[in-house]
Short mmCIF file of C-alpha atoms in Angstrom, two decimals:
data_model
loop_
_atom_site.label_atom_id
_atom_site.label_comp_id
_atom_site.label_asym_id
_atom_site.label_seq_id
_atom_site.Cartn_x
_atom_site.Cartn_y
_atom_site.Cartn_z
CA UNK B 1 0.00 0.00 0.00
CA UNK B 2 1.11 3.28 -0.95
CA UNK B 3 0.77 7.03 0.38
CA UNK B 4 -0.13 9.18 -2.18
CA UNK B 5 -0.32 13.11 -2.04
CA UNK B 6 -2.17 14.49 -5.05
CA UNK B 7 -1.20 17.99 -6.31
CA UNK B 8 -3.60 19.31 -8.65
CA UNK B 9 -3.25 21.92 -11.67
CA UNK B 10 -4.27 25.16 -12.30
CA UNK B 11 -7.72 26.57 -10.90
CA UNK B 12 -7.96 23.57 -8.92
CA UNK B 13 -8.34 22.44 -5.48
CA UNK B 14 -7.74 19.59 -3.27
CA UNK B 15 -11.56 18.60 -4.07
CA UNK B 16 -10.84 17.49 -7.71
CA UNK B 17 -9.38 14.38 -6.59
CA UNK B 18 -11.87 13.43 -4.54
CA UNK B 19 -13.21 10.70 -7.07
CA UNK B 20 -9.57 9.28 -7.40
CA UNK B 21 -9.03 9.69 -3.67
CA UNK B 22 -12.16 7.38 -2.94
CA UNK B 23 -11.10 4.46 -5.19
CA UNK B 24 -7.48 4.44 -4.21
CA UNK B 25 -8.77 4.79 -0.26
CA UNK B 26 -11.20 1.62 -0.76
CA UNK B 27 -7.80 -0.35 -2.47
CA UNK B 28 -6.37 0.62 0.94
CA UNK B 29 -4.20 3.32 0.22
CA UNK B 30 -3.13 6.88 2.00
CA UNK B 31 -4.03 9.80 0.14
CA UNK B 32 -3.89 13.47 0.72
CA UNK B 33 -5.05 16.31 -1.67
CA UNK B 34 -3.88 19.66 -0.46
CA UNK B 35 -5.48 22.67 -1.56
CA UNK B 36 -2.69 25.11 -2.16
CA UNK B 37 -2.17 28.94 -0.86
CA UNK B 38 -4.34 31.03 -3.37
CA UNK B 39 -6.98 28.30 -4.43
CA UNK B 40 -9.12 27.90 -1.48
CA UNK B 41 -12.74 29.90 -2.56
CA UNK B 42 -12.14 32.53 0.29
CA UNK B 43 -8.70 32.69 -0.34
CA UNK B 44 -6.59 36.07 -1.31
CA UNK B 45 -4.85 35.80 -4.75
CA UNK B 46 -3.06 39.11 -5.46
CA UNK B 47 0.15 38.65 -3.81
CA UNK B 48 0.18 34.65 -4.03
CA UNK B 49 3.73 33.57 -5.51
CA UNK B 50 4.82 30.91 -6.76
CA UNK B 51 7.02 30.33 -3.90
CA UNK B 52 4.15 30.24 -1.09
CA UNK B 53 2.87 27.35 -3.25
CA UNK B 54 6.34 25.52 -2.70
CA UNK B 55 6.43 26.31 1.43
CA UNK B 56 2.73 25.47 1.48
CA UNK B 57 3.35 22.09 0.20
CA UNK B 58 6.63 21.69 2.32
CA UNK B 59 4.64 22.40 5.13
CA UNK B 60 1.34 20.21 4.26
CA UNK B 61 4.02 16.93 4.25
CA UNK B 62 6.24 17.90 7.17
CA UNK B 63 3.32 18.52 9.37
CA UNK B 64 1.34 15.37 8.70
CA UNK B 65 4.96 13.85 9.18
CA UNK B 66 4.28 12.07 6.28
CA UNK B 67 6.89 9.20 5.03
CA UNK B 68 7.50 7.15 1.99
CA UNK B 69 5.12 9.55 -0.35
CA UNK B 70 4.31 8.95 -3.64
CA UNK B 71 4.19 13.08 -4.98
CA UNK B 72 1.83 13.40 -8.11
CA UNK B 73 1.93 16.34 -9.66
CA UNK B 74 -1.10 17.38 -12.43
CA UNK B 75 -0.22 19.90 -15.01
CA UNK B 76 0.71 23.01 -13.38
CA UNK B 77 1.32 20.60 -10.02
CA UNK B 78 4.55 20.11 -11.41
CA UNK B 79 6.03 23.38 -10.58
CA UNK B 80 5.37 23.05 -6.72
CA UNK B 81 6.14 19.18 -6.73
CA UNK B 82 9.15 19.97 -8.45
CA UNK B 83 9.81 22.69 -5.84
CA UNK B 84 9.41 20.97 -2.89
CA UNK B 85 10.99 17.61 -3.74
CA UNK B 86 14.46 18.87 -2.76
CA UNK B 87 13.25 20.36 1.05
CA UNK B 88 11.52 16.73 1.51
CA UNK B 89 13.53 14.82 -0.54
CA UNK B 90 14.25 12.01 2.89
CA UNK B 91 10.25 11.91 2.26
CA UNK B 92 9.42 11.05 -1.08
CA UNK B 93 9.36 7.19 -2.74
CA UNK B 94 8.57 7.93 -5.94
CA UNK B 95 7.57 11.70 -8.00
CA UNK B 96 4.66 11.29 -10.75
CA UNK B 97 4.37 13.82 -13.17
CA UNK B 98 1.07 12.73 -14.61
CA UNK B 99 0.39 15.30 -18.35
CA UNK B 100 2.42 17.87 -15.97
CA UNK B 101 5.05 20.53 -16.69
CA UNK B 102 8.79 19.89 -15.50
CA UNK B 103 9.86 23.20 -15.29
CA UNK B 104 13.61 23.97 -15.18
CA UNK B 105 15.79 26.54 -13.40
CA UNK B 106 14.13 29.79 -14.53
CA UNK B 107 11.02 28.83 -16.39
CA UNK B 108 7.90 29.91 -15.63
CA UNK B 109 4.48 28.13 -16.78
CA UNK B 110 3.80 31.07 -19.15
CA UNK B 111 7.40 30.70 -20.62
CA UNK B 112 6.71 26.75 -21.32
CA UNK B 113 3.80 27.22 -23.18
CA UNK B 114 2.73 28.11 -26.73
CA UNK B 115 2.68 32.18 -27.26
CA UNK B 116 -1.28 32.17 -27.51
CA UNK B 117 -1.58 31.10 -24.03
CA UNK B 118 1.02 33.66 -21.98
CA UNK B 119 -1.51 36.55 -24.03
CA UNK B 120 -4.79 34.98 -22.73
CA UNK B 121 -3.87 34.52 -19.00
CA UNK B 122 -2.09 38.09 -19.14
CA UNK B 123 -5.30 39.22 -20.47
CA UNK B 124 -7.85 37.42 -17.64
CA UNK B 125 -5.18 38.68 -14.95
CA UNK B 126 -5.26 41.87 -16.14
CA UNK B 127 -9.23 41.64 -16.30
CA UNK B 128 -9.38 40.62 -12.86
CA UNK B 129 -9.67 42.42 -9.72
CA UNK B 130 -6.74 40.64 -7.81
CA UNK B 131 -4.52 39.84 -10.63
CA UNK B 132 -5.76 36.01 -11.55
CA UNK B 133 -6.67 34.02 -13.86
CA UNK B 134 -9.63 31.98 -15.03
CA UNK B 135 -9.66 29.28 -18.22
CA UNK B 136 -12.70 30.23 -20.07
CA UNK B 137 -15.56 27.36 -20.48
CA UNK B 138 -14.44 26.89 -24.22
CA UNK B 139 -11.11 26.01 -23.63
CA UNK B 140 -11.75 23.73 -20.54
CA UNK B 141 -14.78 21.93 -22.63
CA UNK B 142 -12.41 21.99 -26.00
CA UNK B 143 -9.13 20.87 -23.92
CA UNK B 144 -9.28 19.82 -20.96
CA UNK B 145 -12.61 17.73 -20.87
CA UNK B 146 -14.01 17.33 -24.31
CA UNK B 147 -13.93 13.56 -23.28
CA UNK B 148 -17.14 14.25 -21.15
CA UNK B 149 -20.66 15.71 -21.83
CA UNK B 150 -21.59 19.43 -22.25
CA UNK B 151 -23.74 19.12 -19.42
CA UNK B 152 -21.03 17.51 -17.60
CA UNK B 153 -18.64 20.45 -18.79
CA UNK B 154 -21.43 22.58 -17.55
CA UNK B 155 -21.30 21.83 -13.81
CA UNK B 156 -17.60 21.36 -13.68
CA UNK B 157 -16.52 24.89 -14.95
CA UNK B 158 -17.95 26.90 -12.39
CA UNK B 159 -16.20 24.70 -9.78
CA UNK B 160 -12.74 26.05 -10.99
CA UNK B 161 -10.95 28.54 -8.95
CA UNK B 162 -9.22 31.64 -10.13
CA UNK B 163 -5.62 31.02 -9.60
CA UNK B 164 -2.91 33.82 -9.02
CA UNK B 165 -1.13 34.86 -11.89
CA UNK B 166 2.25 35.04 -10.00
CA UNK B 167 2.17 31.33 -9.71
CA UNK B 168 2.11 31.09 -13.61
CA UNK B 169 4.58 33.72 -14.17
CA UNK B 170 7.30 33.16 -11.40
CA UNK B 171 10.14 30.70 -12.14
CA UNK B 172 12.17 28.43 -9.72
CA UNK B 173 15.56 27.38 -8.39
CA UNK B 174 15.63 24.00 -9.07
CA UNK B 175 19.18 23.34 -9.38
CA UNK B 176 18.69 21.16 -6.09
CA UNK B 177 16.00 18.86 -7.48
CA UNK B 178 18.28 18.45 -10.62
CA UNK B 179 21.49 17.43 -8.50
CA UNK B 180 19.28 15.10 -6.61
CA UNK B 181 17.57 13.24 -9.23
CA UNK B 182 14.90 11.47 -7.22
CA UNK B 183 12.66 8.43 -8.53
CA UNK B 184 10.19 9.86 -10.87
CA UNK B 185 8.17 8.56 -13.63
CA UNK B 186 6.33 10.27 -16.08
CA UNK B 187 2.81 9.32 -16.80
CA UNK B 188 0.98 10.93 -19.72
CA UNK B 189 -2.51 10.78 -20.84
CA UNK B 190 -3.49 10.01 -24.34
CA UNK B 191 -6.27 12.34 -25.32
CA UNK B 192 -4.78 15.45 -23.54
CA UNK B 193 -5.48 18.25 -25.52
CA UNK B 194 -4.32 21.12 -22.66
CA UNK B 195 -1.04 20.98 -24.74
CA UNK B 196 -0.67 21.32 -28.45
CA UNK B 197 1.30 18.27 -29.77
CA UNK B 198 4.49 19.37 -31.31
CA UNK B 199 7.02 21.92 -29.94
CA UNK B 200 5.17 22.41 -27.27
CA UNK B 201 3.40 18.93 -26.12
CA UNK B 202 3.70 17.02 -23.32
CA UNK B 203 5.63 14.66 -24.28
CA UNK B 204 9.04 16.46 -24.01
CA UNK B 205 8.68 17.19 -20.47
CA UNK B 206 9.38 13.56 -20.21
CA UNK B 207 13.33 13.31 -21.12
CA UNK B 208 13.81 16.03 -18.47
CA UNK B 209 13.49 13.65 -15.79
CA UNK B 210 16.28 11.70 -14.51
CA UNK B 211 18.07 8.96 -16.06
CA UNK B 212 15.73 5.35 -15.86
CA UNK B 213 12.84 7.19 -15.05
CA UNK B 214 9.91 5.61 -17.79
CA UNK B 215 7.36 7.19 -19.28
CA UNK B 216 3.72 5.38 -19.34
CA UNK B 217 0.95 6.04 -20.80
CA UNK B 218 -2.66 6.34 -19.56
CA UNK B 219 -5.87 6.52 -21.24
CA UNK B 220 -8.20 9.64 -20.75
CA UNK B 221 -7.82 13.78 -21.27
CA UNK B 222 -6.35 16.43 -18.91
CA UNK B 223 -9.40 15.87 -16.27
CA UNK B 224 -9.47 12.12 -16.36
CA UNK B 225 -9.04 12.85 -12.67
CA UNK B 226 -12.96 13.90 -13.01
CA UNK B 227 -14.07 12.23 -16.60
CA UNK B 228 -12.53 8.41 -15.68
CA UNK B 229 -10.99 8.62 -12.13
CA UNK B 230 -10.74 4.39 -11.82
CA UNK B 231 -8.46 4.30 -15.44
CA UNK B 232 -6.32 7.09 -13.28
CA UNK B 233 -6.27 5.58 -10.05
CA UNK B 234 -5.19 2.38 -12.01
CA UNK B 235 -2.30 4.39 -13.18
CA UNK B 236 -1.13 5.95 -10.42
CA UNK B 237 -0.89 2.52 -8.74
CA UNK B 238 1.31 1.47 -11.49
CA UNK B 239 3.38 4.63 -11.58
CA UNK B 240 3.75 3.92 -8.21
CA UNK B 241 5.34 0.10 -8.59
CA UNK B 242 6.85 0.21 -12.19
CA UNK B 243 10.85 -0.59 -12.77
CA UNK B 244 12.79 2.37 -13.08
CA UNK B 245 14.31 2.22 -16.02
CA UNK B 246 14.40 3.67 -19.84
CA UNK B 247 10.94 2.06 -20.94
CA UNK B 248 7.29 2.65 -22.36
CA UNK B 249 4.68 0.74 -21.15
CA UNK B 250 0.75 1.04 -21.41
CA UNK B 251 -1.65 2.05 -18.58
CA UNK B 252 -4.14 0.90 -20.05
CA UNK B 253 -7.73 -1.06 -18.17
#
């Protein structure tokens, strides 16, 4: 049995794993799904950086004294998993980058992405009226979820937070994480749209991990946390017990 802490993405909160949470909990399983600093509904968002999302994770594992983690990061998760992994490195079994960025020394989430995108979140943070940012329905139904119904779409947009643009626009020291190379696998979903394919897909994030670490392959789009949580579950448990070394497997149930 594993302990899993869940990290979600962008405009996201601890409650989008819930589905996931429930059928890895009834396998037996740990799992905790922080909420981090910025994305709670009553939370303030101006001044959130980048770097209180790194300390608040820090401090969600050292508190619980948690042990023997496996750290999944979704998507924008990355950046604060990739953050953290150095301060709690004696913690962590295994890191999980599932369809997530692995940001480098430097990069911010705007700079990883295609042009198009750093213009539309400038835009909604400049919109806003404490410097955020909110994916509109189309791309979230087009991108993100187009595996699931419009009604579906529907219900889940308005559940998205507004997430500080600092957090999107800062960049990291991650020389540590780099020097330490921990266990990590990355796990990438097959229909995920979030990311063109091309220059800027998912798929190169992958090589930037260290040495051995494989790359698998799970079925779904960027929310199959929401759209087909059992497939993900599946795939986190494998994540979580595959060989590390140079290999692609299938996720697939």
């Amino acid at each position: 049995m594993f302990t899993f802490v869940l990290v979600h993405g962008a405009c996201h909160g601890g409650w989008s794993w819930r589905p996931v949470a429930e059928i890895l909990r009834e396998q037996g399983h740990t799992v905790y799904t922080p909420t981090l600093p910025g994305l709670g509904t009553e939370d303030e968002r101006a001044e959130v950086r980048l770097s209180d999302s790194v300390a608040a994770l820090v401090d969600y594992v050292c508190d619980r004294d948690l042990h023997d983690i496996v750290l999944v990061g979704h998507s924008w998760g990355g950046f604060p998993v990739s953050g953290a992994a150095a301060a709690i490195a004696d913690r962590i079994e295994r890191l999980v980058y599932w369809s997530a960025f692995v940001p480098l020394t430097g990069e911010s989430l705007i700079d990883l992405c295609p042009p198009a995108y750093g213009d539309m979140f400038r835009a909604s943070a400049q919109s806003s009226r404490d410097n955020s940012v909110m994916f509109p329905f189309e791309v979230v139904a087009a991108a993100f979820m187009q595996d699931v119904s419009a009604e579906v779409q529907r219900v889940i947009h308005p559940l998205l937070e507004r997430q500080p643009f600092h957090t999107m626009n800062d960049s990291l020291d991650l020389e540590d994480w780099a020097r330490l190379a921990l266990p990590s696998v990355y796990l990438l979903a097959d229909d995920d749209l979030a990311l063109p394919p091309g220059e800027y897909g998912w798929e190169r994030f992958a090589a930037r991990l260290p040495e051995g670490s494989p790359m698998l392959r799970t079925p779904g789009s960027h929310e199959a946390q929401l759209s087909s949580p059992a497939t993900l579950a599946a795939s986190f448990v494998e994540a979580a017990t595959v060989p590390l070394q140079p290999k692609v497997s299938s996720a697939r149930r």
